[in-house]
Amino acid sequence: MDSRRAFLGVSAIVFAASTAMTIASCASMAAMGEVEMPGGWAMSMMWMRMPGETWSGATASFVGMWVVMMVAMMLPSLAPMLLRYRQAIGTTRVTHRNWLTAVVSLGYYAVWASVGIIVFPLGTAFARIAMREPELARAVPIAVGAVVLVAGVVQYTGWKERHLAFCRDATGCSHPLPADAGPAWRHGLRIGFHCSHSCAGLTAIGLGLGIMDLRVMAVVTVAITAEHLAPAGVRVARVTGALGVGAGLLLIGRSAGLG
């Protein structure tokens, strides 16, 4: 019990620190301003390389910020998975258990870091094209609405349900797991793989509506946590899907001048 309380206490501290760092990053980005684009939207400076900054430096900066953000957003749903893992490995040595839990966490967030490595060049490439092509820029609000709409539909798919089921099913820990670093790393990668796929629609909504908008991040975090931890997780996913479809249609309608 003392080990469980200590784990929850550390998790709370990590969550608070990552949340504070995310808020600071959002405030820093807001202070830098945005670029007004044709079509009535604004481009975040997050997708632009600063003067004198190398591509490797810009990528590292983005991925670092992205991982901190993912820690804040995913830890509420990851912590119960880690608790179940700690029970499944069965070791009585607290230090060893803590070390293996850290390895699982590193594997999990390594997957999210790889997502950030993919997202950044795609985002910067799109930003460069939008800056050069005004007609494309004007279509972005409708495209964002379409992304939100499709992401809402994804919430209803069997693909989504299968990945969500893995994340909800005691992290696959229905039997004892080896208390070694290699299996722990692979276990973290496996959880990260399924959870990143399960959260793909909600992540796309966050990126489309503004991943550095604290309100958007808060809503996405609540949605992810609810569908992972609520008793009727699939139903929660479908409710958020319905809201996504509605929001997407509303955004498309407004952008097309229908609302």
XYZ file of N, CA, C and O in Angstrom, residues 48-216:
676
model
N 7.017 27.204 -37.514
C 7.990 28.003 -38.253
C 9.341 27.966 -37.560
O 9.435 28.055 -36.338
N 10.392 27.863 -38.375
C 11.746 27.842 -37.836
C 12.191 29.259 -37.538
O 12.015 30.163 -38.354
N 12.758 29.465 -36.334
C 13.218 30.784 -35.948
C 14.528 31.139 -36.679
O 15.269 30.243 -37.104
N 14.799 32.445 -36.868
C 16.043 32.848 -37.539
C 17.272 32.263 -36.850
O 17.414 32.347 -35.633
N 18.138 31.656 -37.641
C 19.360 31.063 -37.108
C 19.176 29.677 -36.523
O 20.157 29.043 -36.110
N 17.956 29.171 -36.498
C 17.683 27.848 -35.921
C 17.846 26.777 -36.990
O 17.344 26.907 -38.103
N 18.547 25.717 -36.658
C 18.708 24.606 -37.592
C 17.465 23.725 -37.570
O 16.676 23.763 -36.623
N 17.307 22.904 -38.639
C 16.161 22.003 -38.678
C 16.241 20.973 -37.562
O 15.214 20.626 -36.967
N 17.442 20.495 -37.283
C 17.571 19.518 -36.198
C 17.217 20.150 -34.854
O 16.560 19.520 -34.014
N 17.636 21.401 -34.664
C 17.312 22.096 -33.422
C 15.823 22.366 -33.296
O 15.239 22.207 -32.219
N 15.200 22.765 -34.413
C 13.762 23.031 -34.400
C 12.979 21.755 -34.123
O 12.006 21.753 -33.359
N 13.421 20.652 -34.742
C 12.740 19.377 -34.531
C 12.872 18.921 -33.087
O 11.897 18.474 -32.463
N 14.090 19.037 -32.542
C 14.315 18.633 -31.148
C 13.481 19.474 -30.195
O 12.909 18.956 -29.227
N 13.396 20.790 -30.473
C 12.598 21.680 -29.623
C 11.127 21.297 -29.661
O 10.455 21.226 -28.622
N 10.618 21.013 -30.870
C 9.213 20.643 -31.005
C 8.927 19.313 -30.315
O 7.947 19.180 -29.571
N 9.787 18.322 -30.567
C 9.549 16.996 -29.999
C 9.611 17.050 -28.471
O 8.814 16.397 -27.780
N 10.547 17.837 -27.937
C 10.613 17.997 -26.485
C 9.331 18.585 -25.923
O 8.785 18.098 -24.926
N 8.833 19.638 -26.577
C 7.583 20.265 -26.155
C 6.410 19.304 -26.316
O 5.525 19.224 -25.463
N 6.424 18.548 -27.409
C 5.360 17.585 -27.700
C 5.304 16.487 -26.632
O 4.225 16.140 -26.148
N 6.468 15.953 -26.253
C 6.499 14.872 -25.268
C 6.005 15.376 -23.913
O 5.228 14.693 -23.229
N 6.438 16.565 -23.514
C 5.962 17.134 -22.248
C 4.441 17.285 -22.283
O 3.734 16.975 -21.310
N 3.932 17.753 -23.416
C 2.491 17.907 -23.583
C 1.783 16.557 -23.488
O 0.728 16.420 -22.855
N 2.369 15.520 -24.115
C 1.766 14.194 -24.080
C 1.805 13.597 -22.670
O 0.886 12.871 -22.273
N 2.851 13.903 -21.917
C 2.894 13.445 -20.528
C 1.698 14.016 -19.766
O 0.983 13.289 -19.053
N 1.453 15.320 -19.937
C 0.335 15.956 -19.242
C -1.004 15.386 -19.699
O -1.913 15.170 -18.893
N -1.149 15.118 -20.993
C -2.428 14.680 -21.536
C -2.694 13.193 -21.314
O -3.852 12.783 -21.128
N -1.653 12.368 -21.339
C -1.836 10.921 -21.300
C -1.632 10.301 -19.927
O -2.114 9.187 -19.675
N -0.931 10.980 -19.035
C -0.623 10.367 -17.743
C -1.868 9.989 -16.937
O -1.870 8.939 -16.268
N -2.956 10.793 -16.963
C -4.143 10.372 -16.195
C -4.677 9.004 -16.611
O -5.193 8.263 -15.765
N -4.572 8.658 -17.890
C -5.034 7.334 -18.322
C -3.917 6.294 -18.270
O -4.190 5.091 -18.177
N -2.654 6.718 -18.310
C -1.539 5.772 -18.256
C -1.288 5.262 -16.843
O -0.935 4.091 -16.663
N -1.459 6.117 -15.839
C -1.126 5.737 -14.464
C -1.827 4.452 -14.008
O -1.178 3.572 -13.422
N -3.130 4.281 -14.258
C -3.763 3.003 -13.868
C -3.165 1.804 -14.595
O -3.066 0.706 -14.023
N -2.739 1.977 -15.845
C -2.090 0.891 -16.577
C -0.769 0.516 -15.908
O -0.431 -0.665 -15.785
N -0.029 1.527 -15.487
C 1.246 1.265 -14.829
C 1.041 0.576 -13.485
O 1.835 -0.290 -13.090
N -0.024 0.933 -12.779
C -0.324 0.259 -11.512
C -0.595 -1.228 -11.739
O -0.119 -2.082 -10.985
N -1.338 -1.540 -12.794
C -1.628 -2.940 -13.094
C -0.360 -3.687 -13.500
O -0.182 -4.859 -13.171
N 0.518 -2.971 -14.221
C 1.792 -3.587 -14.603
C 2.609 -3.919 -13.353
O 3.194 -5.018 -13.260
N 2.644 -3.004 -12.398
C 3.404 -3.220 -11.179
C 2.892 -4.452 -10.429
O 3.666 -5.182 -9.805
N 1.584 -4.681 -10.507
C 1.010 -5.869 -9.868
C 1.356 -7.138 -10.651
O 1.569 -8.200 -10.061
N 1.431 -7.003 -11.970
C 1.622 -8.182 -12.820
C 3.051 -8.719 -12.780
O 3.269 -9.910 -12.988
N 4.042 -7.842 -12.535
C 5.417 -8.334 -12.546
C 5.743 -9.121 -11.273
O 6.667 -9.931 -11.269
N 5.009 -8.855 -10.214
C 5.092 -9.714 -9.039
C 6.335 -9.576 -8.183
O 6.422 -10.204 -7.138
N 7.301 -8.777 -8.587
C 8.514 -8.649 -7.776
C 8.211 -7.902 -6.479
O 7.405 -6.968 -6.452
N 8.832 -8.318 -5.412
C 8.615 -7.676 -4.105
C 9.645 -6.586 -3.831
O 9.530 -5.874 -2.832
N 10.641 -6.479 -4.682
C 11.669 -5.444 -4.487
C 11.159 -4.113 -5.039
O 10.992 -3.956 -6.250
N 10.915 -3.166 -4.167
C 10.305 -1.894 -4.561
C 11.187 -1.143 -5.552
O 10.702 -0.591 -6.549
N 12.505 -1.119 -5.313
C 13.410 -0.402 -6.215
C 13.368 -1.001 -7.614
O 13.313 -0.275 -8.614
N 13.381 -2.322 -7.706
C 13.317 -2.998 -9.000
C 11.988 -2.707 -9.691
O 11.938 -2.452 -10.900
N 10.899 -2.743 -8.937
C 9.586 -2.459 -9.500
C 9.518 -1.027 -10.026
O 8.975 -0.776 -11.093
N 10.084 -0.097 -9.274
C 10.077 1.302 -9.721
C 10.885 1.472 -11.008
O 10.485 2.207 -11.918
N 12.026 0.794 -11.066
C 12.879 0.876 -12.256
C 12.145 0.330 -13.476
O 12.134 0.955 -14.532
N 11.510 -0.817 -13.348
C 10.803 -1.411 -14.477
C 9.599 -0.555 -14.890
O 9.300 -0.444 -16.081
N 8.936 0.065 -13.930
C 7.822 0.965 -14.259
C 8.317 2.152 -15.062
O 7.666 2.592 -16.016
N 9.505 2.659 -14.689
C 10.093 3.766 -15.441
C 10.432 3.338 -16.864
O 10.238 4.101 -17.820
N 10.915 2.107 -17.033
C 11.251 1.598 -18.365
C 9.988 1.489 -19.222
O 9.990 1.858 -20.404
N 8.900 0.981 -18.642
C 7.634 0.903 -19.370
C 7.192 2.304 -19.808
O 6.777 2.509 -20.957
N 7.302 3.263 -18.905
C 6.911 4.639 -19.221
C 7.755 5.211 -20.350
O 7.234 5.889 -21.253
N 9.054 4.936 -20.316
C 9.940 5.417 -21.382
C 9.550 4.808 -22.731
O 9.539 5.493 -23.757
N 9.238 3.514 -22.736
C 8.792 2.885 -23.972
C 7.506 3.489 -24.489
O 7.361 3.751 -25.694
N 6.577 3.730 -23.578
C 5.288 4.318 -23.943
C 5.484 5.696 -24.585
O 4.961 5.977 -25.668
N 6.255 6.550 -23.932
C 6.427 7.908 -24.452
C 7.387 7.969 -25.634
O 7.385 8.951 -26.385
N 8.205 6.924 -25.814
C 9.024 6.858 -27.032
C 8.124 6.762 -28.259
O 8.428 7.330 -29.318
N 7.012 6.043 -28.127
C 6.056 5.955 -29.237
C 5.470 7.329 -29.524
O 5.387 7.763 -30.685
N 5.080 8.051 -28.484
C 4.516 9.390 -28.691
C 5.567 10.358 -29.236
O 5.250 11.254 -30.017
N 6.830 10.176 -28.841
C 7.898 11.007 -29.405
C 8.032 10.755 -30.900
O 8.226 11.695 -31.691
N 7.895 9.490 -31.316
C 7.978 9.180 -32.745
C 6.817 9.808 -33.497
O 6.967 10.237 -34.651
N 5.648 9.889 -32.853
C 4.518 10.584 -33.475
C 4.869 12.061 -33.681
O 4.609 12.636 -34.745
N 5.488 12.671 -32.681
C 5.896 14.066 -32.809
C 6.916 14.275 -33.911
O 6.875 15.284 -34.625
N 7.831 13.315 -34.066
C 8.841 13.402 -35.127
C 8.181 13.364 -36.504
O 8.667 13.982 -37.461
N 7.064 12.662 -36.615
C 6.322 12.619 -37.882
C 5.492 13.889 -38.070
O 5.431 14.451 -39.168
N 4.858 14.333 -37.001
C 3.945 15.482 -37.084
C 4.681 16.766 -37.464
O 4.194 17.549 -38.288
N 5.875 16.986 -36.884
C 6.550 18.270 -37.089
C 6.900 18.552 -38.548
O 6.556 19.619 -39.068
N 7.578 17.650 -39.267
C 7.880 17.966 -40.674
C 6.628 18.104 -41.529
O 6.598 18.921 -42.457
N 5.593 17.329 -41.220
C 4.342 17.484 -41.965
C 3.733 18.864 -41.713
O 3.266 19.530 -42.645
N 3.754 19.281 -40.451
C 3.205 20.591 -40.114
C 3.991 21.732 -40.729
O 3.421 22.698 -41.252
N 5.324 21.640 -40.686
C 6.139 22.715 -41.249
C 6.022 22.755 -42.774
O 6.007 23.831 -43.377
N 5.928 21.577 -43.402
C 5.767 21.538 -44.860
C 4.439 22.175 -45.257
O 4.364 22.960 -46.218
N 3.385 21.837 -44.521
C 2.084 22.437 -44.807
C 2.125 23.946 -44.602
O 1.559 24.713 -45.404
N 2.808 24.403 -43.547
C 2.893 25.834 -43.272
C 3.590 26.574 -44.419
O 3.148 27.642 -44.847
N 4.678 25.992 -44.931
C 5.392 26.629 -46.040
C 4.509 26.727 -47.285
O 4.481 27.754 -47.968
N 3.781 25.646 -47.571
C 2.917 25.652 -48.753
C 1.788 26.659 -48.588
O 1.465 27.416 -49.516
N 1.187 26.688 -47.398
C 0.080 27.615 -47.155
C 0.530 29.062 -47.257
O -0.231 29.928 -47.708
N 1.778 29.333 -46.845
C 2.296 30.704 -46.934
C 2.484 31.120 -48.386
O 2.352 32.299 -48.727
N 2.765 30.153 -49.270
C 3.017 30.465 -50.676
C 1.758 30.427 -51.528
O 1.722 31.046 -52.592
N 0.744 29.678 -51.077
C -0.457 29.457 -51.885
C -1.690 30.007 -51.179
O -2.320 29.318 -50.368
N -2.072 31.255 -51.463
C -3.228 31.864 -50.780
C -4.520 31.075 -50.961
O -5.337 30.996 -50.037
N -4.709 30.482 -52.140
C -5.946 29.730 -52.368
C -6.018 28.509 -51.449
O -7.095 28.171 -50.929
N -4.890 27.853 -51.264
C -4.855 26.734 -50.334
C -5.133 27.209 -48.915
O -5.882 26.566 -48.173
N -4.548 28.340 -48.555
C -4.754 28.875 -47.210
C -6.225 29.167 -46.951
O -6.731 28.940 -45.843
N -6.917 29.652 -47.952
C -8.345 29.971 -47.777
C -9.182 28.719 -47.531
O -10.261 28.789 -46.945
N -8.690 27.592 -48.016
C -9.440 26.342 -47.861
C -9.176 25.656 -46.516
O -9.849 24.672 -46.186
N -8.214 26.168 -45.750
C -7.831 25.497 -44.514
C -8.987 25.386 -43.514
O -9.182 24.317 -42.909
N -9.792 26.438 -43.272
C -10.892 26.279 -42.303
C -11.847 25.137 -42.664
O -12.300 24.399 -41.778
N -12.150 24.988 -43.954
C -13.013 23.874 -44.364
C -12.283 22.544 -44.152
O -12.889 21.558 -43.706
N -10.982 22.521 -44.461
C -10.200 21.295 -44.273
C -10.153 20.899 -42.802
O -10.242 19.709 -42.465
N -10.033 21.879 -41.908
C -10.030 21.585 -40.467
C -11.365 20.976 -40.058
O -11.423 19.998 -39.303
N -12.455 21.553 -40.571
C -13.767 20.983 -40.291
C -13.874 19.553 -40.771
O -14.436 18.682 -40.087
N -13.305 19.274 -41.953
C -13.333 17.913 -42.498
C -12.516 16.960 -41.625
O -12.922 15.813 -41.398
N -11.367 17.430 -41.125
C -10.533 16.596 -40.251
C -11.294 16.245 -38.977
O -11.302 15.088 -38.522
N -11.937 17.246 -38.384
C -12.705 17.012 -37.155
C -13.854 16.047 -37.430
O -14.142 15.143 -36.628
N -14.513 16.216 -38.568
C -15.616 15.330 -38.949
C -15.139 13.885 -39.106
O -15.743 12.951 -38.554
N -14.063 13.687 -39.865
C -13.541 12.336 -40.088
C -13.057 11.723 -38.769
O -13.283 10.536 -38.496
N -12.400 12.547 -37.929
C -11.935 12.049 -36.633
C -13.113 11.598 -35.776
O -13.020 10.605 -35.047
N -14.232 12.311 -35.870
C -15.426 11.891 -35.154
C -15.949 10.566 -35.654
O -16.352 9.699 -34.867
N -15.932 10.366 -36.954
C -16.384 9.100 -37.540
C -15.483 7.947 -37.100
O -15.961 6.834 -36.814
N -14.175 8.204 -37.020
C -13.217 7.171 -36.614
C -13.555 6.613 -35.228
O -13.327 5.435 -34.940
N -14.135 7.455 -34.381
C -14.500 7.015 -33.030
C -15.516 5.869 -33.043
O -15.675 5.174 -32.046
N -16.212 5.684 -34.149
C -17.237 4.634 -34.249
C -16.705 3.334 -34.846
O -17.430 2.348 -34.900
N -15.478 3.331 -35.314
C -14.987 2.193 -36.090
C -14.534 1.035 -35.201
O -14.160 1.223 -34.040
N -14.550 -0.166 -35.789
C -14.017 -1.335 -35.097
C -12.530 -1.201 -34.836
O -12.017 -1.726 -33.841
N -11.822 -0.529 -35.732
C -10.385 -0.264 -35.564
C -10.136 0.482 -34.262
O -9.274 0.102 -33.464
N -10.922 1.529 -34.032
C -10.812 2.298 -32.797
C -11.149 1.416 -31.595
O -10.436 1.416 -30.577
N -12.207 0.647 -31.706
C -12.656 -0.184 -30.590
C -11.611 -1.218 -30.207
O -11.399 -1.490 -29.018
N -10.939 -1.820 -31.187
C -9.922 -2.834 -30.888
C -8.743 -2.240 -30.129
O -8.269 -2.821 -29.149
N -8.256 -1.088 -30.589
C -7.117 -0.470 -29.904
C -7.519 0.032 -28.515
O -6.748 -0.085 -27.559
N -8.718 0.582 -28.403
C -9.187 1.049 -27.095
C -9.352 -0.116 -26.134
O -9.024 0.000 -24.949
N -9.823 -1.246 -26.648
C -10.009 -2.427 -25.796
C -8.691 -2.882 -25.195
O -8.631 -3.280 -24.016
N -7.615 -2.838 -25.978
C -6.312 -3.235 -25.441
C -5.913 -2.313 -24.297
O -5.439 -2.764 -23.250
N -6.089 -1.000 -24.499
C -5.694 -0.035 -23.469
C -6.537 -0.190 -22.208
O -6.061 0.074 -21.106
N -7.785 -0.610 -22.362
C -8.676 -0.752 -21.213
C -8.530 -2.112 -20.532
O -8.897 -2.261 -19.365
N -8.011 -3.094 -21.238
C -7.988 -4.459 -20.727
C -6.767 -4.710 -19.845
O -5.919 -5.557 -20.138
N -6.696 -3.961 -18.786
C -5.612 -4.149 -17.800
C -4.241 -4.169 -18.448
O -3.317 -4.831 -17.977
N -4.070 -3.428 -19.559
C -2.814 -3.332 -20.305
C -2.277 -4.696 -20.706
O -1.072 -4.868 -20.854
N -3.156 -5.650 -20.887
C -2.699 -6.985 -21.274
C -2.036 -7.739 -20.147
O -1.344 -8.722 -20.382
N -2.246 -7.295 -18.905
C -1.558 -7.912 -17.771
C -2.454 -8.920 -17.049
O -2.600 -8.871 -15.833
N -3.095 -9.794 -17.773
C -3.949 -10.806 -17.155
C -3.121 -11.977 -16.616
O -3.650 -12.874 -15.990
N -1.814 -11.973 -16.869
C -0.933 -13.031 -16.382
C 0.388 -12.395 -15.968
O 0.717 -11.286 -16.387
N 1.161 -13.068 -15.120
C 2.432 -12.497 -14.666
C 3.361 -12.162 -15.831
O 3.433 -12.893 -16.819
N 4.086 -11.058 -15.705
C 5.023 -10.636 -16.733
C 6.447 -10.746 -16.213
O 6.693 -10.606 -15.009
N 7.413 -10.975 -17.102
C 8.814 -11.075 -16.667
C 9.288 -9.765 -16.050
O 8.998 -8.681 -16.572
N 10.005 -9.866 -14.958
C 10.499 -8.677 -14.263
C 11.881 -8.316 -14.781
O 12.869 -8.297 -14.036
N 11.971 -8.023 -16.100
C 13.234 -7.665 -16.742
C 13.039 -6.419 -17.598
O 11.918 -6.118 -18.037
N 14.150 -5.730 -17.861
C 14.077 -4.465 -18.589
C 13.609 -4.640 -20.026
O 12.827 -3.825 -20.535
N 14.089 -5.703 -20.708
C 13.697 -5.916 -22.105
C 12.200 -6.081 -22.274
O 11.564 -5.356 -23.055
N 11.581 -7.023 -21.552
C 10.126 -7.152 -21.632
C 9.387 -5.887 -21.195
O 8.331 -5.560 -21.755
N 9.932 -5.167 -20.223
C 9.293 -3.933 -19.769
C 9.290 -2.888 -20.891
O 8.278 -2.212 -21.130
N 10.425 -2.750 -21.581
C 10.521 -1.812 -22.701
C 9.534 -2.176 -23.803
O 8.822 -1.318 -24.316
N 9.476 -3.463 -24.139
C 8.551 -3.907 -25.193
C 7.096 -3.728 -24.762
O 6.235 -3.394 -25.586
N 6.838 -3.929 -23.503
C 5.478 -3.730 -22.988
C 5.078 -2.259 -23.126
O 3.954 -1.944 -23.532
N 6.001 -1.352 -22.794
C 5.715 0.072 -22.943
C 5.468 0.455 -24.389
O 4.560 1.229 -24.697
N 6.282 -0.106 -25.288
C 6.080 0.158 -26.721
C 4.710 -0.355 -27.179
O 4.022 0.308 -27.964
N 4.333 -1.527 -26.681
C 3.052 -2.115 -27.092
C 1.883 -1.260 -26.607
O 0.928 -0.994 -27.356
N 1.956 -0.823 -25.360
C 0.895 0.047 -24.844
C 0.854 1.343 -25.640
O -0.214 1.833 -26.023
N 2.036 1.933 -25.884
C 2.099 3.185 -26.642
C 1.543 3.033 -28.042
O 0.841 3.915 -28.545
N 1.846 1.891 -28.681
C 1.343 1.631 -30.037
C -0.183 1.630 -30.048
O -0.810 2.317 -30.861
N -0.780 0.853 -29.159
C -2.236 0.750 -29.147
C -2.898 2.066 -28.715
O -3.908 2.475 -29.295
N -2.322 2.716 -27.714
C -2.947 3.948 -27.231
C -2.795 5.095 -28.233
O -3.699 5.911 -28.371
N -1.671 5.163 -28.937
C -1.514 6.211 -29.940
C -2.493 5.999 -31.090
O -3.032 6.961 -31.649
N -2.760 4.736 -31.425
C -3.754 4.444 -32.453
C -5.159 4.738 -31.943
O -5.990 5.307 -32.657
N -5.419 4.341 -30.702
C -6.733 4.597 -30.122
C -7.034 6.086 -30.047
O -8.178 6.514 -30.243
N -6.004 6.882 -29.776
C -6.173 8.330 -29.611
C -5.963 9.109 -30.907
O -5.929 10.345 -30.883
N -5.810 8.402 -32.032
C -5.485 9.082 -33.291
C -6.535 10.123 -33.667
O -6.207 11.243 -34.065
N -7.815 9.759 -33.545
C -8.869 10.704 -33.910
C -8.861 11.937 -33.024
O -8.929 13.067 -33.506
N -8.758 11.727 -31.716
C -8.760 12.858 -30.786
C -7.486 13.694 -30.937
O -7.521 14.918 -30.787
N -6.364 13.042 -31.243
C -5.128 13.795 -31.490
C -5.270 14.655 -32.736
O -4.823 15.814 -32.758
N -5.897 14.106 -33.781
C -6.118 14.870 -35.009
C -7.015 16.075 -34.745
O -6.790 17.168 -35.285
N -8.028 15.878 -33.904
C -8.896 17.010 -33.547
C -8.087 18.079 -32.833
O -8.223 19.275 -33.118
N -7.228 17.654 -31.909
C -6.391 18.621 -31.196
C -5.471 19.391 -32.123
O -5.336 20.616 -32.006
N -4.854 18.689 -33.058
C -3.963 19.351 -34.015
C -4.744 20.297 -34.917
O -4.290 21.397 -35.230
N -5.935 19.873 -35.347
C -6.721 20.706 -36.242
C -7.235 21.971 -35.582
O -7.208 23.055 -36.179
N -7.685 21.850 -34.336
C -8.275 23.005 -33.651
C -7.235 23.871 -32.956
O -7.539 24.989 -32.552
N -6.028 23.346 -32.792
C -4.969 24.149 -32.170
C -4.381 23.435 -30.977
O -4.887 23.573 -29.853
N -3.329 22.664 -31.193
C -2.758 21.842 -30.145
C -2.151 22.685 -29.032
O -1.971 22.217 -27.905
N -1.840 23.957 -29.294
C -1.295 24.825 -28.251
C -2.386 25.652 -27.571
O -2.084 26.530 -26.778
N -3.642 25.352 -27.856
C -4.769 26.006 -27.190
C -5.094 25.190 -25.941
O -5.485 24.028 -26.033
N -4.943 25.791 -24.772
C -5.134 25.060 -23.523
C -6.555 24.507 -23.400
O -6.758 23.440 -22.824
N -7.537 25.225 -23.926
C -8.917 24.734 -23.854
C -9.075 23.462 -24.677
O -9.727 22.506 -24.234
N -8.490 23.458 -25.870
C -8.554 22.265 -26.714
C -7.852 21.099 -26.035
O -8.369 19.972 -25.992
